[in-house]
Amino acid sequence: MAKKIGFIGLGIMGKPMAKNLLKAGYALYVYDIVKAAVDELAAAGAIPCATIREITDNCDTIVTMLPNSPHVKTVVLGDGGVAQSARPGTLIVDMSSIAPMASQEIQKELVKKGIRMVDAPVSGGEPKAIDGTLAIMVGGEQADYDEAKPLFDILGASAVLVGPIGSGNTCKLTNQIIVALNIAALSEGLLLAQMAGTDPRKVFDAIKGGLAGSTVMNAKAPMMLEGNFKPGFKIDLHIKDLANALDTAAAVGTPLMLTAEVMQMLQHLHRVGEGQSDHSAILKFYEKMADTEVRSEG
Ligand code: NAD
C-alpha cells in the first residue's frame, strides 16, 4: 500500500510540489483554505480533505507549505490545527520560509505532545518546484531528516541538514539577504553604465564571466534590460523574508546595514504598487531616483 502523506498549503509552490509527490506514488491527503486548490489536486489524484483532522486521522507525515510564521502557527498549533489531533510520533516537515525563532517556538510546543518537526525551506521558485529540483535547507534532528529524505529527493536536487530546528530558516534568510543585495548592486551598476553612456547589455556581457558574475546576475540582468518585471519572486515575499531577517538580527544582535537599506527600497516599491512585481524591480527604485531608464540598445 502506498505511504500516506499529508500536504497543507497548495499555493504557487505547494501545488507543483504536491503533484510531484503524487507522481512518485504517495497517497496524498491535501488541505488548503482555498477549495479550488484542493479540487485541482483531487483532479490530479490526491485525496481532498475539508479539515486538518482528516489529514491527521490518516497521515503520520505532514508537509506544510504556507506563506509565513503566523500561518504555520495557526495550522500547526491553532484551533483545529495539526497538534490537536496528530498522533504522537507524527513528523511535520515545514517547507515554508518563516522566522527561525517561530520554527523553534512551534517545535517547543510540539515536543510536549511527542510530535516531531523539521524546518525545511526551499530556494528555486516555481520552475524548480515543478521540476523537482529545489534546493532544500533543513533544520532538525538527524533521524527526522533521514526519515524525510525520500520526500526531499523527490522535491529537490539537494537537501542539506544545516543544524538544529530553525537552522533551515536561518539558512534561507541568509540566502534571501544575499539575493536582495545582489539585485540592488546589479541595479546600481547597470544604472551607472547607462548614465555614463555605455550600453548596459554590453556591460553585462563583458562582466558576467568575471568575479561579479552570479546566478542572480544571469537570471535578473536580462529581465532588467528588457524592462520585464513579471514574477518570479515577488517584492512582497522578499519584504516578508527581510522583515524576518531584521527581526532575527535584532534578537541576536547582528548589524544588517545593507539589508535594512534594501528593505527601505522594497517598502517604497510596495507603496507605489510594485508589491506583486518580480524583485528585479528594485531597479525601478534606482531609475526613479535618477530619472533615467536602464535599457539595452541591443
Ligand atoms: P502562496 O501564497 O502561493 O501559497 C500559500 C498557500 O497557503 C495558499 O494556497 C493559501 O491558501 C494557503 N494557506 C494560507 N493559510 C492557510 C491556512 N490557515 N490553512 C491552509 N492553507 C493556508 O505562497 P507560495 O509562493 O507557494 O510560497 C509558500 C512559501 O514558500 C512562502 O513561505 C514563500 O516565501 C516560500 N517560497 C516561495 C517561492 C516562490 O518563488 N514563490 C520560492 C521559494 C520559497
Coordinates of C-alpha atoms and ligand atoms in Angstrom, one line a residue:
M1 CA 0.0 0.0 0.0
A2 CA 1.3 3.5 -0.9
K3 CA 2.6 5.5 2.1
K4 CA 0.2 8.2 3.2
I5 CA 1.5 11.8 3.3
G6 CA -0.5 14.9 4.3
F7 CA 0.1 18.2 2.4
I8 CA -1.2 21.6 3.7
G9 CA -0.8 24.8 1.6
L10 CA -1.3 24.4 -2.1
G11 CA -0.2 27.8 -3.5
I12 CA 2.4 28.7 -6.2
M13 CA 5.0 26.3 -4.6
G14 CA 2.8 23.8 -2.8
K15 CA 0.8 22.8 -5.8
P16 CA 3.6 21.6 -8.0
M17 CA 5.4 20.0 -5.0
A18 CA 2.3 18.1 -4.1
K19 CA 1.9 16.9 -7.7
N20 CA 5.5 15.6 -7.7
L21 CA 4.8 13.5 -4.5
L22 CA 1.6 12.2 -6.2
K23 CA 3.6 11.2 -9.3
A24 CA 6.1 9.4 -7.1
G25 CA 3.3 7.2 -5.9
Y26 CA 2.4 8.5 -2.4
A27 CA -1.2 8.6 -1.3
L28 CA -1.5 12.3 -0.7
Y29 CA -4.1 13.9 1.6
V30 CA -4.4 17.6 0.8
Y31 CA -5.8 20.6 2.5
D32 CA -5.9 24.4 1.8
I33 CA -8.3 27.1 2.9
V34 CA -8.8 27.8 -0.9
K35 CA -11.1 25.0 -2.0
A36 CA -10.2 25.4 -5.7
A37 CA -6.6 24.5 -4.9
V38 CA -7.8 21.3 -3.1
D39 CA -10.1 20.5 -6.1
E40 CA -7.2 20.9 -8.5
L41 CA -5.1 18.4 -6.6
A42 CA -8.0 16.0 -6.2
A43 CA -8.4 16.0 -10.0
A44 CA -4.7 15.0 -10.2
G45 CA -5.4 12.0 -7.9
A46 CA -5.0 13.4 -4.3
I47 CA -7.4 12.7 -1.5
P48 CA -9.2 16.1 -0.8
C49 CA -9.6 17.0 2.9
A50 CA -12.1 19.5 4.3
T51 CA -10.3 19.7 7.7
I52 CA -6.8 19.2 9.1
R53 CA -8.3 16.5 11.2
E54 CA -8.9 14.4 8.1
I55 CA -5.2 14.6 7.4
T56 CA -4.0 13.7 10.9
D57 CA -6.5 10.8 11.0
N58 CA -4.7 9.3 8.1
C59 CA -1.1 10.5 8.0
D60 CA 1.9 10.3 10.2
T61 CA 4.0 12.6 7.9
I62 CA 2.6 16.0 7.1
V63 CA 4.3 18.6 4.8
T64 CA 3.3 22.3 5.2
M65 CA 4.0 25.0 2.5
L66 CA 2.4 28.2 3.9
P67 CA 3.2 31.9 3.5
N68 CA 4.7 33.0 6.8
S69 CA 5.1 32.3 10.6
P70 CA 1.6 33.2 11.7
H71 CA 0.1 30.8 9.1
V72 CA 2.3 28.0 10.2
K73 CA 1.4 28.7 13.9
T74 CA -2.3 28.7 13.0
V75 CA -2.1 25.4 11.0
V76 CA 0.1 23.6 13.5
L77 CA -0.9 25.0 16.9
G78 CA -4.2 26.7 16.3
D79 CA -7.7 25.6 16.9
G80 CA -8.4 22.6 14.8
G81 CA -4.7 22.5 13.9
V82 CA -2.3 19.6 13.5
A83 CA -1.2 19.4 17.1
Q84 CA -4.7 19.0 18.4
S85 CA -5.3 15.7 16.6
A86 CA -2.0 14.3 15.4
R87 CA -0.7 11.1 16.9
P88 CA 2.5 11.1 18.9
G89 CA 5.4 10.4 16.7
T90 CA 3.9 12.4 13.7
L91 CA 6.6 14.2 11.7
I92 CA 5.8 17.7 10.4
V93 CA 8.0 18.8 7.5
D94 CA 7.5 22.6 7.4
M95 CA 8.8 23.8 4.0
S96 CA 7.5 27.4 4.4
S97 CA 10.0 30.2 4.7
I98 CA 9.3 31.6 8.2
A99 CA 11.2 33.2 11.1
P100 CA 13.8 30.7 12.6
M101 CA 12.5 31.7 16.1
A102 CA 9.0 30.8 15.1
S103 CA 10.2 27.3 14.0
Q104 CA 11.8 26.9 17.4
E105 CA 8.7 28.1 19.3
I106 CA 6.4 25.8 17.3
Q107 CA 8.7 22.8 17.8
K108 CA 8.9 23.5 21.6
E109 CA 5.1 23.2 21.8
L110 CA 5.1 20.1 19.6
V111 CA 7.7 18.3 21.8
K112 CA 5.1 18.4 24.7
K113 CA 2.8 16.2 22.6
G114 CA 5.5 13.9 21.2
I115 CA 5.2 15.4 17.7
R116 CA 8.4 15.9 15.7
M117 CA 9.2 18.7 13.3
V118 CA 11.9 19.8 10.9
D119 CA 12.0 23.2 9.2
A120 CA 12.9 22.7 5.5
P121 CA 12.5 25.9 3.4
V122 CA 13.4 25.9 -0.2
S123 CA 15.1 28.0 -2.8
G124 CA 14.5 27.9 -6.6
G125 CA 11.0 29.2 -7.1
E126 CA 8.1 27.8 -9.1
P127 CA 10.1 26.4 -12.0
K128 CA 12.3 24.3 -9.7
A129 CA 9.2 23.3 -7.7
I130 CA 7.7 22.0 -10.9
D131 CA 10.9 20.2 -12.0
G132 CA 11.5 18.8 -8.5
T133 CA 14.9 20.4 -8.4
L134 CA 14.6 22.7 -5.4
A135 CA 17.5 23.5 -3.0
I136 CA 16.3 22.4 0.4
M137 CA 17.8 23.7 3.7
V138 CA 16.9 21.6 6.7
G139 CA 16.9 22.3 10.5
G140 CA 16.2 19.5 12.9
E141 CA 17.3 16.1 14.2
Q142 CA 19.4 13.8 12.0
A143 CA 16.9 10.9 12.4
D144 CA 14.0 13.1 11.3
Y145 CA 16.0 14.4 8.4
D146 CA 16.8 10.9 7.4
E147 CA 13.1 10.0 7.6
A148 CA 12.1 12.9 5.4
K149 CA 15.0 12.4 2.9
P150 CA 12.9 10.3 0.4
L151 CA 10.5 13.3 0.1
F152 CA 13.4 15.7 -0.3
D153 CA 14.8 13.5 -3.0
I154 CA 11.6 13.8 -5.0
L155 CA 11.1 17.6 -4.4
G156 CA 14.7 18.8 -4.6
A157 CA 18.0 18.5 -6.3
S158 CA 19.8 18.9 -2.9
A159 CA 18.8 18.7 0.8
V160 CA 21.4 19.8 3.4
L161 CA 20.8 19.3 7.1
V162 CA 22.2 22.6 8.3
G163 CA 21.8 22.2 12.1
P164 CA 19.1 22.0 14.8
I165 CA 15.5 23.3 14.4
G166 CA 15.4 26.8 13.0
S167 CA 18.7 26.4 11.1
G168 CA 16.9 25.7 7.8
N169 CA 15.2 29.1 8.1
T170 CA 18.3 30.9 9.2
C171 CA 20.0 29.5 6.1
K172 CA 17.0 30.7 4.0
L173 CA 17.3 34.2 5.4
T174 CA 21.0 34.2 4.6
N175 CA 20.1 33.3 1.0
Q176 CA 17.4 36.0 0.8
I177 CA 19.8 38.7 2.1
I178 CA 22.4 37.7 -0.5
V179 CA 19.9 37.7 -3.3
A180 CA 18.3 41.1 -2.4
L181 CA 21.7 42.8 -2.0
N182 CA 22.9 41.3 -5.3
I183 CA 19.9 42.7 -7.1
A184 CA 20.5 46.1 -5.6
A185 CA 24.2 46.0 -6.5
L186 CA 23.2 45.0 -10.1
S187 CA 20.7 47.8 -10.3
E188 CA 23.3 50.4 -9.1
G189 CA 26.0 49.1 -11.5
L190 CA 23.7 49.0 -14.6
L191 CA 22.4 52.5 -13.8
L192 CA 25.9 53.9 -13.7
A193 CA 26.7 52.2 -17.1
Q194 CA 23.6 53.7 -18.6
M195 CA 24.2 57.2 -17.3
A196 CA 27.8 57.2 -18.3
G197 CA 26.7 56.4 -21.9
T198 CA 27.7 52.7 -22.0
D199 CA 25.3 50.1 -23.2
P200 CA 24.3 48.1 -20.1
R201 CA 23.8 44.9 -22.2
K202 CA 27.4 45.1 -23.3
V203 CA 28.5 45.7 -19.7
F204 CA 26.5 42.6 -18.7
D205 CA 28.0 40.5 -21.5
A206 CA 31.5 41.7 -20.6
I207 CA 31.4 41.1 -16.8
K208 CA 29.1 38.0 -16.4
G209 CA 32.1 35.6 -16.7
G210 CA 34.2 37.6 -14.2
L211 CA 34.2 37.9 -10.4
A212 CA 31.0 39.9 -10.3
G213 CA 29.1 37.3 -12.3
S214 CA 26.5 35.3 -10.4
T215 CA 23.3 33.2 -10.7
V216 CA 21.4 36.3 -9.6
M217 CA 23.1 38.4 -12.4
N218 CA 22.4 35.7 -15.1
A219 CA 18.7 35.4 -14.0
K220 CA 17.9 39.1 -13.3
A221 CA 20.0 41.3 -15.7
P222 CA 18.2 40.1 -18.8
M223 CA 14.9 40.9 -17.2
M224 CA 16.0 44.3 -16.2
L225 CA 17.4 45.2 -19.6
E226 CA 14.1 44.2 -21.2
G227 CA 12.0 46.0 -18.5
N228 CA 10.3 42.7 -17.8
F229 CA 9.3 42.5 -14.1
K230 CA 6.9 39.6 -14.3
P231 CA 7.3 37.4 -11.1
G232 CA 9.3 35.1 -10.4
F233 CA 9.7 36.0 -6.8
K234 CA 7.5 38.9 -5.7
I235 CA 8.6 42.1 -3.9
D236 CA 6.1 41.5 -1.2
L237 CA 7.5 38.0 -0.4
H238 CA 11.0 39.5 -0.2
I239 CA 9.7 42.1 2.2
K240 CA 8.4 39.3 4.3
D241 CA 11.8 37.5 4.3
L242 CA 13.9 40.6 5.0
A243 CA 11.5 41.5 7.9
N244 CA 12.2 38.0 9.3
A245 CA 15.9 38.6 8.8
L246 CA 15.9 42.0 10.5
D247 CA 13.8 40.6 13.4
T248 CA 16.3 37.7 13.8
A249 CA 19.2 40.1 13.6
A250 CA 17.6 42.3 16.4
A251 CA 17.2 39.2 18.6
V252 CA 20.9 38.0 18.2
G253 CA 22.5 41.5 17.7
T254 CA 23.7 41.3 14.1
P255 CA 24.3 44.5 12.2
L256 CA 22.5 44.2 8.9
M257 CA 23.1 47.7 7.5
L258 CA 22.7 46.9 3.8
T259 CA 19.7 44.6 4.3
A260 CA 18.0 47.5 6.2
E261 CA 18.6 49.9 3.3
V262 CA 17.4 47.4 0.6
M263 CA 14.3 46.9 2.8
Q264 CA 13.5 50.6 2.5
M265 CA 13.7 50.3 -1.3
L266 CA 11.3 47.3 -1.2
Q267 CA 8.9 49.2 1.1
H268 CA 8.9 52.1 -1.3
L269 CA 8.2 49.8 -4.2
H270 CA 5.3 48.2 -2.3
R271 CA 3.9 51.6 -1.6
V272 CA 3.9 52.6 -5.3
G273 CA 2.1 49.4 -6.3
E274 CA 5.0 47.1 -7.2
G275 CA 4.4 44.6 -4.5
Q276 CA 3.4 41.9 -7.0
S277 CA 6.3 42.6 -9.4
D278 CA 9.5 40.5 -9.5
H279 CA 12.2 41.5 -7.1
S280 CA 14.3 42.6 -10.1
A281 CA 12.0 45.7 -10.0
I282 CA 14.4 47.0 -7.3
L283 CA 15.9 48.6 -10.5
K284 CA 12.8 50.8 -10.7
F285 CA 13.7 52.4 -7.4
Y286 CA 17.1 53.4 -8.8
E287 CA 15.5 54.5 -12.1
K288 CA 13.1 56.8 -10.2
M289 CA 15.9 58.3 -8.1
A290 CA 18.0 59.0 -11.2
D291 CA 15.1 59.8 -13.5
T292 CA 16.7 57.5 -16.0
E293 CA 15.6 54.2 -17.5
V294 CA 18.2 51.4 -17.9
R295 CA 17.5 49.8 -21.2
S296 CA 19.7 47.9 -23.6
E297 CA 20.2 49.2 -27.1
G298 CA 20.7 45.7 -28.4
Ligands
NAD1 P1 1.2 31.1 -1.9 O1 0.7 32.3 -1.2 O2 1.1 31.0 -3.3 O3 0.7 29.8 -1.2 C1 0.4 29.7 0.2 C2 -0.8 28.7 0.3 O4 -1.1 28.6 1.7 C3 -2.1 29.3 -0.3 O5 -2.7 28.4 -1.2 C4 -3.0 29.6 0.9 O6 -4.4 29.5 0.6 C5 -2.5 28.6 1.9 N1 -2.9 28.9 3.2 C6 -2.7 30.1 3.9 N2 -3.2 30.0 5.1 C7 -3.6 28.7 5.3 C8 -4.3 28.0 6.4 N3 -4.5 28.6 7.5 N4 -4.6 26.7 6.1 C9 -4.4 26.1 5.0 N5 -3.8 26.7 3.9 C10 -3.5 28.0 4.1 O7 2.8 31.1 -1.5 P2 4.0 30.4 -2.2 O8 4.6 31.2 -3.2 O9 3.5 29.0 -2.5 O10 5.0 30.3 -1.0 C11 5.0 29.4 0.1 C12 6.2 29.6 0.9 O11 7.4 29.2 0.1 C13 6.5 31.0 1.4 O12 7.0 31.0 2.7 C14 7.5 31.6 0.4 O13 8.3 32.6 0.9 C15 8.3 30.3 0.1 N6 8.9 30.4 -1.2 C16 8.3 30.9 -2.3 C17 9.0 30.9 -3.5 C18 8.3 31.5 -4.8 O14 9.0 31.7 -5.8 N7 7.0 31.7 -4.8 C19 10.3 30.4 -3.6 C20 10.9 29.9 -2.5 C21 10.2 29.9 -1.3

